[in-house]
Each structure stands twice: as structure tokens, then as C-alpha cells.
Coordinates of C-alpha atoms in Angstrom, one line a residue:
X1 CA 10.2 126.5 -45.5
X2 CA 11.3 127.8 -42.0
X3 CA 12.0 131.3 -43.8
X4 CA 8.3 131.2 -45.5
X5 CA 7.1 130.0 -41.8
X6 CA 8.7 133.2 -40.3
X7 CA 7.8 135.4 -43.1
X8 CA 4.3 134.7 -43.0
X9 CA 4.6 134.9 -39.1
X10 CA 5.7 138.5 -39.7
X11 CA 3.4 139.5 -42.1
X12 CA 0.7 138.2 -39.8
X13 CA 2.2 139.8 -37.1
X14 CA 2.1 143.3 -38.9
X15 CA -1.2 142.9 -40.4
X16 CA -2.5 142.0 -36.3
X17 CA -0.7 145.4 -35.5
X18 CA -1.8 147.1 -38.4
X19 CA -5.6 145.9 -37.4
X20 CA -5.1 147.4 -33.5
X21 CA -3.9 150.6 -34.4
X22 CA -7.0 150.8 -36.7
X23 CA -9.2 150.0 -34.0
X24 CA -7.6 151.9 -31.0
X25 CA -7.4 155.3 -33.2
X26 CA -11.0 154.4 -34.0
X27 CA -11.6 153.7 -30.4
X28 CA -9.5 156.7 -28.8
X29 CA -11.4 158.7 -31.7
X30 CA -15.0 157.6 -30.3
X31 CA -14.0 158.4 -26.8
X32 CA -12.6 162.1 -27.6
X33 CA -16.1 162.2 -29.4
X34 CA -17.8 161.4 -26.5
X35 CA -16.3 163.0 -23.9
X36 CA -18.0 166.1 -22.7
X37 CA -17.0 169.4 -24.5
X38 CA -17.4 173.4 -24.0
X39 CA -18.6 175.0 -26.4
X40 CA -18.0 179.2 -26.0
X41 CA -20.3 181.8 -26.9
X42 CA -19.6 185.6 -27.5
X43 CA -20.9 188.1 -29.2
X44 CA -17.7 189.7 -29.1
X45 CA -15.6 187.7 -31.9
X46 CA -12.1 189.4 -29.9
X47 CA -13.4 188.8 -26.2
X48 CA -11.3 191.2 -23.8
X49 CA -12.7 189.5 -20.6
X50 CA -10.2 187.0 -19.0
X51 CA -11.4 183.2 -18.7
X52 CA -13.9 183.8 -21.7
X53 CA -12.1 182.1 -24.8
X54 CA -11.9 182.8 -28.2
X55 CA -15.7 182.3 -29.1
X56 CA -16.9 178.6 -31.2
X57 CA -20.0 180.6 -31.8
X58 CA -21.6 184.4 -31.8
X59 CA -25.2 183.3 -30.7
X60 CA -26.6 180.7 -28.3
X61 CA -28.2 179.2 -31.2
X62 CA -25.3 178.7 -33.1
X63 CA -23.5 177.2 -29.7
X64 CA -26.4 174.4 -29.5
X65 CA -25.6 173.5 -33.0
X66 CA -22.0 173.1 -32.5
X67 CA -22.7 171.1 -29.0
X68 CA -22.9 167.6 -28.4
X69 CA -25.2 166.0 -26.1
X70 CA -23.7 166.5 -23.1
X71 CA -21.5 169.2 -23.4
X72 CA -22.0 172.6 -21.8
X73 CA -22.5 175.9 -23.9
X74 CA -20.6 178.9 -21.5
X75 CA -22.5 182.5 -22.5
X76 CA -20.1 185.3 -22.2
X77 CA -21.4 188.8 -21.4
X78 CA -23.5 190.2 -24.0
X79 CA -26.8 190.4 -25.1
X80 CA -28.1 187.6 -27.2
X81 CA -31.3 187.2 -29.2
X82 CA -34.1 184.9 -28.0
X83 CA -36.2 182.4 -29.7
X84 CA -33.7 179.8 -29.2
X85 CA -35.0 175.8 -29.8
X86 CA -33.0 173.8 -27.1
X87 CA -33.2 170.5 -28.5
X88 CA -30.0 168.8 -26.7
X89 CA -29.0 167.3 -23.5
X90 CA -27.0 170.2 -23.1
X91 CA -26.3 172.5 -19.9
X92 CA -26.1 176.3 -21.2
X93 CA -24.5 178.8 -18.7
X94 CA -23.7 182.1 -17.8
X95 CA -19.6 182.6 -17.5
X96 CA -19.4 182.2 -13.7
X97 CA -17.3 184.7 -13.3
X98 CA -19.9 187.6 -14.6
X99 CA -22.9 189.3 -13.3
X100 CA -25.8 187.9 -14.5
X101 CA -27.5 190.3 -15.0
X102 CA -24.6 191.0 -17.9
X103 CA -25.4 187.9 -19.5
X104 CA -29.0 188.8 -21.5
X105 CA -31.5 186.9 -23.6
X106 CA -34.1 188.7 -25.5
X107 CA -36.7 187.4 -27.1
X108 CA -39.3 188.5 -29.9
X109 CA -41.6 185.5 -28.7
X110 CA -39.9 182.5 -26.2
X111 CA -37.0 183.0 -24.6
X112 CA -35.7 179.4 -25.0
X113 CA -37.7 177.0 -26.0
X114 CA -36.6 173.6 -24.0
X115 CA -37.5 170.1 -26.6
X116 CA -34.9 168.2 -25.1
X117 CA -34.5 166.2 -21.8
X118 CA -32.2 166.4 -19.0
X119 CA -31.4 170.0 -20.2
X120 CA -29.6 172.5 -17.3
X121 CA -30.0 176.7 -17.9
X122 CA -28.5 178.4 -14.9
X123 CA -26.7 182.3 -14.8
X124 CA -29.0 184.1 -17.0
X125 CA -31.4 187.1 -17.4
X126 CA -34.2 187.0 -19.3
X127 CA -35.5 190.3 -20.7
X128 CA -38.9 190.0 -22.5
X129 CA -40.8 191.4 -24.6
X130 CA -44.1 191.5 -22.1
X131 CA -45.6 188.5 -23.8
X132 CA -45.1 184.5 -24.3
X133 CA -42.5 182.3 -22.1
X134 CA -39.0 183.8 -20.9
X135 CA -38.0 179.7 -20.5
X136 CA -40.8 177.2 -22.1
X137 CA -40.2 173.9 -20.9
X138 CA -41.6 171.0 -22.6
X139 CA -39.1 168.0 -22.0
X140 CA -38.5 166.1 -18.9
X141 CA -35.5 166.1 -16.4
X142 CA -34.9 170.3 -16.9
X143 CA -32.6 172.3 -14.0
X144 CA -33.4 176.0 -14.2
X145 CA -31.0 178.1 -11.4
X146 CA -29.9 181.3 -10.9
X147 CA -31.4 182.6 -13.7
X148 CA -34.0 185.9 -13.5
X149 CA -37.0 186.2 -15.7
X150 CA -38.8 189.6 -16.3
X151 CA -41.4 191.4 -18.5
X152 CA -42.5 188.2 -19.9
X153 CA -46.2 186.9 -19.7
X154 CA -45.1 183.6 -17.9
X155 CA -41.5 184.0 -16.8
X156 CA -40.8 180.0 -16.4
X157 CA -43.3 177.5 -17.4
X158 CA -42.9 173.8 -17.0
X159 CA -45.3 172.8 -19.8
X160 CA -46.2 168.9 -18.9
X161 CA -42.9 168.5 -17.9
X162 CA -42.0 166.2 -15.4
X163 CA -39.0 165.7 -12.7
X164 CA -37.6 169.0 -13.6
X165 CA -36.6 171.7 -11.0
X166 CA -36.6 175.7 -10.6
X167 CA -34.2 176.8 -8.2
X168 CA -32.6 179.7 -6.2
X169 CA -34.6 181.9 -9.4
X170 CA -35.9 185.8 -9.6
X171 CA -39.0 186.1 -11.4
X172 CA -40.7 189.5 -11.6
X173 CA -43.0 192.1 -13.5
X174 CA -44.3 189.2 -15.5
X175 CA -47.7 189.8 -16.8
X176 CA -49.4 186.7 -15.9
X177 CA -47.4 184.4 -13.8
X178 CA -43.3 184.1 -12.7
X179 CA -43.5 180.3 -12.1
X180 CA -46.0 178.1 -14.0
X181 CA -46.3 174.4 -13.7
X182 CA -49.0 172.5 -16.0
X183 CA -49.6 168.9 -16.7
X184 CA -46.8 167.0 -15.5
X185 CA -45.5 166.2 -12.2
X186 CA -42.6 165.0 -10.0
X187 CA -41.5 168.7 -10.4
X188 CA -39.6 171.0 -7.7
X189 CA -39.6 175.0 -7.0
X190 CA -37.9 175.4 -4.5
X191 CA -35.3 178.9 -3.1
X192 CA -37.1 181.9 -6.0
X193 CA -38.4 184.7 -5.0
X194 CA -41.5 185.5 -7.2
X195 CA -42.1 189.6 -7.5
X196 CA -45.0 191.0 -6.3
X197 CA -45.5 192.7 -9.7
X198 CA -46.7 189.0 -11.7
X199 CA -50.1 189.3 -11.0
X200 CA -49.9 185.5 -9.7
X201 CA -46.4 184.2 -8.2
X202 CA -46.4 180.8 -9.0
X203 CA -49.1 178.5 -10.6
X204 CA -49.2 174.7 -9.8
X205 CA -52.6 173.2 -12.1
X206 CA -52.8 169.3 -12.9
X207 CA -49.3 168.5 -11.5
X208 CA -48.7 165.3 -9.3
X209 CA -46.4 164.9 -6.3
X210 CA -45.1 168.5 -7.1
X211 CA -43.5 169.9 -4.0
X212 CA -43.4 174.3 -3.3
X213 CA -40.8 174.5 -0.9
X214 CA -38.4 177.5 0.5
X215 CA -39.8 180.4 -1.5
X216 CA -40.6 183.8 -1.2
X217 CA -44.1 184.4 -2.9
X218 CA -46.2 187.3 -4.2
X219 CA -48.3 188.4 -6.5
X220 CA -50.7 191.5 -7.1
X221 CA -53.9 188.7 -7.5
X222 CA -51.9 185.6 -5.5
X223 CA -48.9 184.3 -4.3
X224 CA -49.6 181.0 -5.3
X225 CA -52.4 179.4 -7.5
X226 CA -53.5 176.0 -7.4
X227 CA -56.1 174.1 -9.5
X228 CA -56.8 171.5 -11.2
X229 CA -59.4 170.7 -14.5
X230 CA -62.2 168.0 -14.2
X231 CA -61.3 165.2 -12.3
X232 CA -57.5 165.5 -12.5
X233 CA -55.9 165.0 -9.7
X234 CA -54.2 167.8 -7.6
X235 CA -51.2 166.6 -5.6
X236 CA -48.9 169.5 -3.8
X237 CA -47.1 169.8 -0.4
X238 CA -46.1 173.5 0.2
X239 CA -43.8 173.8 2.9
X240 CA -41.5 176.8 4.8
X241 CA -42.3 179.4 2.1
X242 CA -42.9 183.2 3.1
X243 CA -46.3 184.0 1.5
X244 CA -46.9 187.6 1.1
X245 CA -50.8 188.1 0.5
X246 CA -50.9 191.0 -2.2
X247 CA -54.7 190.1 -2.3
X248 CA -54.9 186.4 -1.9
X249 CA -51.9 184.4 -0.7
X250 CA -53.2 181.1 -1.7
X251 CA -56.1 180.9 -4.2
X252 CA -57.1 176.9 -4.9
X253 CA -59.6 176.5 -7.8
X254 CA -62.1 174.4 -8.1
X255 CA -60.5 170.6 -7.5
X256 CA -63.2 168.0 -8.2
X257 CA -61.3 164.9 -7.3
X258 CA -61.9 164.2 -3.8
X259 CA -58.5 162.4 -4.0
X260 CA -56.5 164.9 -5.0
X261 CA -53.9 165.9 -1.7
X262 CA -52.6 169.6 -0.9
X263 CA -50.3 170.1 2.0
X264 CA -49.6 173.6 3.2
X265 CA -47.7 173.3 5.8
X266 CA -48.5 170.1 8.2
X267 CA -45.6 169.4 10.2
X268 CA -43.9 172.2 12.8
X269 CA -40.9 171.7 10.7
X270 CA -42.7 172.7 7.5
X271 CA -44.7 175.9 8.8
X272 CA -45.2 178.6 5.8
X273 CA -44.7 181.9 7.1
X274 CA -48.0 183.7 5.9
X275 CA -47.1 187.6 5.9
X276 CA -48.7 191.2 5.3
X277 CA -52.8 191.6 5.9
X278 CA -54.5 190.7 3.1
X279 CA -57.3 193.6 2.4
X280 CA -61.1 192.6 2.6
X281 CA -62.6 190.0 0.8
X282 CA -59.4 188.8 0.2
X283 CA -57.7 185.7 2.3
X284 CA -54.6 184.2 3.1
X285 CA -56.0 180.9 2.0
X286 CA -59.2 181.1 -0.2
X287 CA -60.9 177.3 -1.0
X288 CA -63.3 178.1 -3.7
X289 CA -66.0 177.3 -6.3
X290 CA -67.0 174.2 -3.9
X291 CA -63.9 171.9 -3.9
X292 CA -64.2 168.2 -3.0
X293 CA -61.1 167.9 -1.3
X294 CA -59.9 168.9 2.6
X295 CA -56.6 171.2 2.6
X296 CA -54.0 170.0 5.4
X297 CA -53.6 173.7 6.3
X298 CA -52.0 173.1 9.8
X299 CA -48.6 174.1 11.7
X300 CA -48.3 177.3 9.5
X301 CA -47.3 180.9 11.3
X302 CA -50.5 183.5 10.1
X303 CA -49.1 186.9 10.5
X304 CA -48.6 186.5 14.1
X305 CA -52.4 186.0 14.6
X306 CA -53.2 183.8 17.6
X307 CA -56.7 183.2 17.9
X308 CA -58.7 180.8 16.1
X309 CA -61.9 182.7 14.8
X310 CA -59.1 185.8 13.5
X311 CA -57.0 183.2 11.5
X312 CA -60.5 181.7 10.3
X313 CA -61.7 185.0 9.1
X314 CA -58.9 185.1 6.7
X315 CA -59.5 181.5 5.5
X316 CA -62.0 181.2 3.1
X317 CA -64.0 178.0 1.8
X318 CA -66.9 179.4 -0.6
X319 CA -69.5 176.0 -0.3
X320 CA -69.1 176.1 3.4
X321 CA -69.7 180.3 4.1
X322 CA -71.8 180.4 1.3
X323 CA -74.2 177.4 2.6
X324 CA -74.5 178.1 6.2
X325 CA -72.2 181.3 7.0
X326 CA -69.3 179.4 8.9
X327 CA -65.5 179.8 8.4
X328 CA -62.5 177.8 7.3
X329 CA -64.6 174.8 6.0
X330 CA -62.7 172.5 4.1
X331 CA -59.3 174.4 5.2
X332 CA -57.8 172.7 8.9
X333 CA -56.0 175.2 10.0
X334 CA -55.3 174.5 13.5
X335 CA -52.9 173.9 15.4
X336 CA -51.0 176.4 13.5
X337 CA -47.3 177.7 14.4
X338 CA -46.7 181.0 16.9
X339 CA -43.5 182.0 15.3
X340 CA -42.5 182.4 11.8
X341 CA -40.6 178.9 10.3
X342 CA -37.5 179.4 10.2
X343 CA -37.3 181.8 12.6
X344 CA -34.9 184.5 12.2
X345 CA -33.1 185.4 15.3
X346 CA -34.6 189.5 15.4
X347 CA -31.6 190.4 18.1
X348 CA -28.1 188.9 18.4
X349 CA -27.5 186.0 21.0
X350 CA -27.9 187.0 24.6
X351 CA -24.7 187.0 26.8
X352 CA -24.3 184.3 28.8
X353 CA -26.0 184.3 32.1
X354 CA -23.5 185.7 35.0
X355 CA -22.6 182.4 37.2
X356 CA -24.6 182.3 40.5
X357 CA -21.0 181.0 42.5
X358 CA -21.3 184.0 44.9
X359 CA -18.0 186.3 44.1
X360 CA -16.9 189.2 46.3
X361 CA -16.6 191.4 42.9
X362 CA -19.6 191.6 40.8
X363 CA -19.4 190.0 37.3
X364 CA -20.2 192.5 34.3
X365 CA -22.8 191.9 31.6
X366 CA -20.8 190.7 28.7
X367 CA -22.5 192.5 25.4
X368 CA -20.9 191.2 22.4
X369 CA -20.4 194.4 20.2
X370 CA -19.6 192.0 16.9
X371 CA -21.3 188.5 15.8
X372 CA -20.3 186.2 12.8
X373 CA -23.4 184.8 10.6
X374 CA -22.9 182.2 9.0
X375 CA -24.6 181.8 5.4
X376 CA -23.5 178.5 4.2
X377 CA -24.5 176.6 1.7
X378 CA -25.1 178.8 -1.4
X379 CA -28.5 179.2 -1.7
X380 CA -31.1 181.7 -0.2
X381 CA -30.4 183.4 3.5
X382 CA -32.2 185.2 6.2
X383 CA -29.6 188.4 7.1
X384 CA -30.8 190.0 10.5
X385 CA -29.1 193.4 10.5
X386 CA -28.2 194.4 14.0
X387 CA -25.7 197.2 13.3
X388 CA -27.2 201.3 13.2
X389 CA -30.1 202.3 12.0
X390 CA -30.3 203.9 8.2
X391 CA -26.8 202.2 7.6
X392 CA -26.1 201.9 3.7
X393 CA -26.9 198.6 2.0
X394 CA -23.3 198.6 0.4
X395 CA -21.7 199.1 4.0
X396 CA -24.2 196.6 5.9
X397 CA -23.4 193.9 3.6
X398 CA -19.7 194.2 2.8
X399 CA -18.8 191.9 5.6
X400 CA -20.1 189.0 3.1
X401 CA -17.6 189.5 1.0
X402 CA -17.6 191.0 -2.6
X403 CA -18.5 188.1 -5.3
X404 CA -20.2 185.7 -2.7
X405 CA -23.7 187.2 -3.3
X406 CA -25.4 188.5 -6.3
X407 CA -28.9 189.7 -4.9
X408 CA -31.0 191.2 -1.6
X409 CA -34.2 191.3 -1.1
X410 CA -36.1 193.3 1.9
X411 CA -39.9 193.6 2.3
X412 CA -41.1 196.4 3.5
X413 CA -44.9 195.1 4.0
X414 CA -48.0 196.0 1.8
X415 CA -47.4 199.6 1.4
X416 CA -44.2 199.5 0.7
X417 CA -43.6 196.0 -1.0
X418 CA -40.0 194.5 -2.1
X419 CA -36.7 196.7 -2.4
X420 CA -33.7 194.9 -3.3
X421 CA -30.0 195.6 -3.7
X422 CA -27.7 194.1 -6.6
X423 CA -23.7 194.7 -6.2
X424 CA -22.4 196.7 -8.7
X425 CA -25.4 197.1 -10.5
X426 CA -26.6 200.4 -8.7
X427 CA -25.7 202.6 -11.6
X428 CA -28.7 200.9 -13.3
X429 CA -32.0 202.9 -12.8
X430 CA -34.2 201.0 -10.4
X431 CA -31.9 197.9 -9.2
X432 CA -30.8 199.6 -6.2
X433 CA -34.1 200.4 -4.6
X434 CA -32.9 199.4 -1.1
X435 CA -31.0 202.3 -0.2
X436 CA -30.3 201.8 3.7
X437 CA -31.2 199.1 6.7
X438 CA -32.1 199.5 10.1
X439 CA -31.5 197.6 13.1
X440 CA -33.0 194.5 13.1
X441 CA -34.1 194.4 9.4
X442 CA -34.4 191.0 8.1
X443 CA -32.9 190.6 4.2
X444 CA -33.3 187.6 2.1
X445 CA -29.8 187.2 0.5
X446 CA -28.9 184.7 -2.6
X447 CA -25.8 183.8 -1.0
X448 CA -23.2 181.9 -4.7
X449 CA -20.1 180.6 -3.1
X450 CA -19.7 178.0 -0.7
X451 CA -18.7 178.5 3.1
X452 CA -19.9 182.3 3.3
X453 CA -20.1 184.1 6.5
X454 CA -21.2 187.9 7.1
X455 CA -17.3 188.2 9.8
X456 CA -17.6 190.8 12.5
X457 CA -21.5 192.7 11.7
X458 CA -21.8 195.3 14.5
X459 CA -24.4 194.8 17.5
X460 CA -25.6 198.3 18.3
X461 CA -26.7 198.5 21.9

């Protein structure tokens, strides 16, 4: 009886084993499942670029397939055909190491096509065809960054989308519009530049709590569009953008709800810089087709205009002139900013005063003849030049480093419009249209590593 006791103690014993292996493989086998993967994509089956490996897939399409929710799809150089349904939780990339402007998506109609929530596409160019959406974004929770949209009809277009976020973007010679926001709310742009060649930079129209912060805007028709249909309501703070008026620099439609709420500006520390001379009838800030609402308007910089009538003459509020010939109406516009937010310093720090303690041997002017800038944390920068005039673009910005930037941007006013600059890339007809700076140019610089600094930029007396 003891022996059948023990034996039957054993077998128990084995079976209880036998049941915990079972259920820790099945266990360990769920938690490899669920752990977040990287799924590879080249169009190169044998990729000969280092840190790009052997390839799960030879289109982004195919990568999405083979992803799990959660796991993020790395896009090798290459370029890759459009059209693409994104319908996972899934962050596709650019390899980090590349130019972006290596890693291509064409598209026939959409560029991607975005179903899914909490969905992240950063690294990539977009290449259209001149006609749909270069990113179409119809679930919630998106992160578009770093990516460049061009020659599509809408470059990025949140499409009732809400708490999703465009950052630190290029969007240009888009037909319609580089930045569109429709229908949802919650929403973000924040750090693009948006071309002068979109014939309207960025378009916010039934969106709630939306916020327009640290961009550089233009557009052929405007900078920045905002409306809103019926009685929707209208709810957008726009703060410390540079607004290039092509014609207008902020056309607001018709907004019916007297409840809706538009900020432009309002606090000092949230001036828009409002730059270039828009060209009769055209405004900086145009209030039309008889609005209900009042536009908080104040605490922005207007072109370095100081007088109240001249920065009212290019505000424009049609019910108001149209009814009894007055200015500004609806738009408060005062007190307004005398210097462009953020300022950018336009000559390097002045040498220290010479102490007053009476010495028998005079003290000389100090005048640095290097300065250190620092452009930390990646993300857009203001670069004040203060070496030689007509220095090459290559040479002024080498003390940044090779690899911690991937774009520059200068304005050159109405006439002359944007030029840029793109590392390595000048080969390329057209994307190194910034030739040379002069002293005291001011560049706007997507700065991609962390702790930058320009070490040791010449000051030229």
C-alpha cells in the first residue's frame, strides 16, 4: 500500500510537472508573441547597407502584413510604391541612419492611407503624383515627424481625426494645401515648415481645441486658413509661428458660432512673428464674410510696424469696413509685440562692459572673434550667421556637425521667397538652392540629434 501511496504520489507529481511545462511554454509563447517586433523592409532582397537586415518584406505593404500591433516596420532606402492601407497600431520608419529623402513613397492615388489608431510615420518622403493625400489620416492618436510631403494635392490631412500630431514636417509644392485638419480636434502642428508653393499652408476647419504652434507658414493664397461650416464650432490658439503673407497670412472664413474661440497670439510669450508685406487688398489677418466671433489678435510682432492705424490697415474684418468704412473690427490687435518672438539675437553677445575701477592702463574692448550656439533639443532652430558675407552654406554650417541636421531653410522675403540647403543632397537639381549666407542671415535649421551645438562660428568684425 505505501508503494501504491508513493507511486501514485509520483505519477501525480509528473502529471503536476507535465501540466506547468504546458502552461509556461504556452505562457513564454504568448509573451514572445506579444512583445514588440521589427519587421524589415527593402526593396533590395541582398541589402548592402550596414544596420539594414536581411529584409521580412520587399514593400511597406507587405511589412504591415507581417507586423503585429505594436511592432515597428524599419523602411530601408529605396523607393516604395504608395497606396498603402495602414490598418495597425504600428509605427513605420525610415532607417535612421539614412537620408530621408532616400527613403521614397510614391503613390498612384494616397500615399498611406492611416485606418488604424495610435499609428506613428516618421523619416519619410512623400513624392506624389500632384493629386489626392501624400498621408490620409482617418484614425485617432496618429504621430507624423520628420517626414516631407510634395506634389500632392493635400500633403498631410487629418481627416476627423483626433489627438493626433504633425511635427518637425516639410510640406511643399502641394496643390491645394501642405497641412489640413478637418472635423476632429485635440490635434497638434507644431515645428513644419509649410512651402510657399501650396497655395494654402495649413488649413484648420471644424477642429476643436486644436493648437498651431512653432511653425513656419506660407502659401501663394494663405499661410493659414481657418473656418468653420454652419454653426460648428471653431476652437484654435496659434502661437510663436513665423507667418509669411504670400497674399493673405491668415484668412478666417465665415465662423457663425459666436462661441467659437481663435487665439493668434495673446500672451508676449506667444507672439507670431507676422513677416513680408502683404500686396494690396491682401492682409495679414483677413476676418471675412461677416463672422460672429471676436479674434484675440494681440501681443503678435506685424513686420516691425509700430503704429496702430498701419497695423490696422493690414487687418481686415469685411462686416465692419464694409458697413461703416473702419479697420480691424472684430480683430483686437493691440497691444501687439515690437520685436519678433523668439527673437533671434541679429549680432553676437556684446563684450562685457570695461570695469569703471579707475586703472592707470586702459582696458581693451574684448571682441570675441568665435561664439558657440547651442541648438539643443532636436527639433527646429534659429541659426544667426555672423561669419563673412557670401560664405558657402556647406562651410557656414559645418560647425554643426555632419549627421546632426538634415535640412535649412532661409527666406529671402517676397521677391525672393524660401531657399534651402540639404547635406549631401546638392547633386540633386533644385535641393541646394541656398548657395551662400551673409552676415547676419537668420536660417531655420531641423536640428536630429540630441545636444547639438554650431562650436567655434566666426564673428566678423
Amino acid at each position: 500500500m505505501r508503494w501504491l501511496r508513493s507511486r501514485t504520489a509520483v505519477v501525480a507529481v509528473v502529471g503536476l510537472v507535465a501540466v506547468l511545462t504546458i502552461a509556461l511554454g504556452t505562457w513564454q509563447g504568448w509573451l514572445a508573441q506579444a512583445a514588440p517586433g521589427t519587421v524589415y523592409v527593402n526593396d533590395n532582397l541582398l541589402p548592402d547597407v550596414e544596420g539594414c537586415n536581411a529584409p521580412d518584406a520587399a514593400t511597406i505593404a507587405a511589412g504591415i502584413t507581417a507586423a503585429d500591433p505594436g511592432d515597428t516596420v524599419v523602411v530601408c532606402e529605396g523607393t516604395y510604391a504608395g497606396d498603402v492601407t495602414v490598418n495597425k497600431s504600428v509605427t513605420i520608419e525610415g532607417r535612421a541612419e539614412a537620408n530621408r529623402a532616400d527613403i521614397v513613397v510614391e503613390g498612384a492615388s494616397d500615399g498611406f492611407n492611416v485606418t488604424a489608431d495610435g499609428v506613428t510615420i516618421r523619416h519619410i518622403t512623400f513624392d506624389g503624383p500632384g493629386a489626392d493625400y501624400g498621408i490620409h489620416v482617418t484614425g485617432d492618436n496618429a504621430r507624423i515627424e520628420d517626414v516631407e510631403a510634395v506634389e500632392w494635392d493635400v500633403g498631410i490631412y487629418l481627416d476627423a481625426s483626433n489627438s493626433s500630431v504633425v511635427d518637425s514636417s516639410e510640406v511643399d509644392d502641394n496643390g491645394t494645401v501642405g497641412i489640413s485638419a478637418s472635423g476632429g480636434g485635440d490635434n497638434e502642428i507644431t515645428h513644419n515648415v509649410a512651402g510657399a508653393n501650396n497655395f494654402r499652408g495649413v488649413i484648420v476647419e471644424d477642429e476643436y481645441v486644436d493648437l498651431v504652434a512653432d511653425n513656419v507658414l506660407s502659401g501663394s493664397d494663405a499661410a493659414l486658413f481657418l473656418d468653420a461650416d454652419g454653426a460648428t464650432l471653431l476652437n484654435v490658439h496659434v502661437v510663436r509661428n513665423t507667418i509669411n503673407a504670400g497674399s493673405d497670412g491668415i484668412f478666417i472664413d465665415q465662423i457663425d458660432s459666436a462661441d467659437s474661440l481663435i487665439v493668434i497670439g495673446g500672451r508676449a510669450q506667444d507672439a507670431n512673428t507676422f513677416a513680408g508685406s502683404p500686396t494690396a487688398p491682401d492682409y495679414f489677418v483677413e476676418l471675412t464674410n461677416g463672422s460672429e466671433n471676436t479674434v484675440d489678435a494681440t501681443y503678435n510682432y506685424w513686420a516691425g510696424i509700430n503704429v496702430s492705424d498701419d497695423i490696422a490697415d493690414l487687418i481686415y474684418d469685411d462686416e465692419v469696413q464694409n458697413e461703416a468704412g473702419g479697420a480691424a473690427g472684430g480683430v483686437v490687435f493691440h497691444p501687439w509685440a515690437t520685436q519678433p518672438a523668439p527673437s533671434p539675437s541679429p549680432s553676437p553677445t556684446p563684450s562685457p562692459t570695461p570695469s569703471a575701477t579707475p586703472s592707470p592702463t586702459a582696458t581693451a574692448t574684448v571682441v570675441p572673434t568665435t561664439r558657440d550656439v547651442d541648438l539643443s533639443p532636436a527639433g527646429w532652430h534659429n541659426f544667426v550667421w555672423t561669419g563673412a558675407n557670401g560664405t558657402a552654406a556647406a562651410t557656414a554650417l559645418d560647425c554643426i556637425g555632419a549627421g546632426n541636421y538634415s535640412i535649412a531653410y532661409y527666406w529671402g522675403g517676397p521677391l525672393e521667397g524660401w531657399s534651402r540647403y540639404v547635406p549631401g543632397r546638392c547633386d540633386v537639381t533644385g535641393l541646394c538652392s541656398l548657395v551662400t549666407v551673409d552676415k547676419y542671415d537668420n536660417l531655420m535649421i531641423l536640428i536630429t540629434a540630441s545636444g547639438v551645438q554650431c562650436e567655434d562660428m566666426p564673428v566678423d568684425p
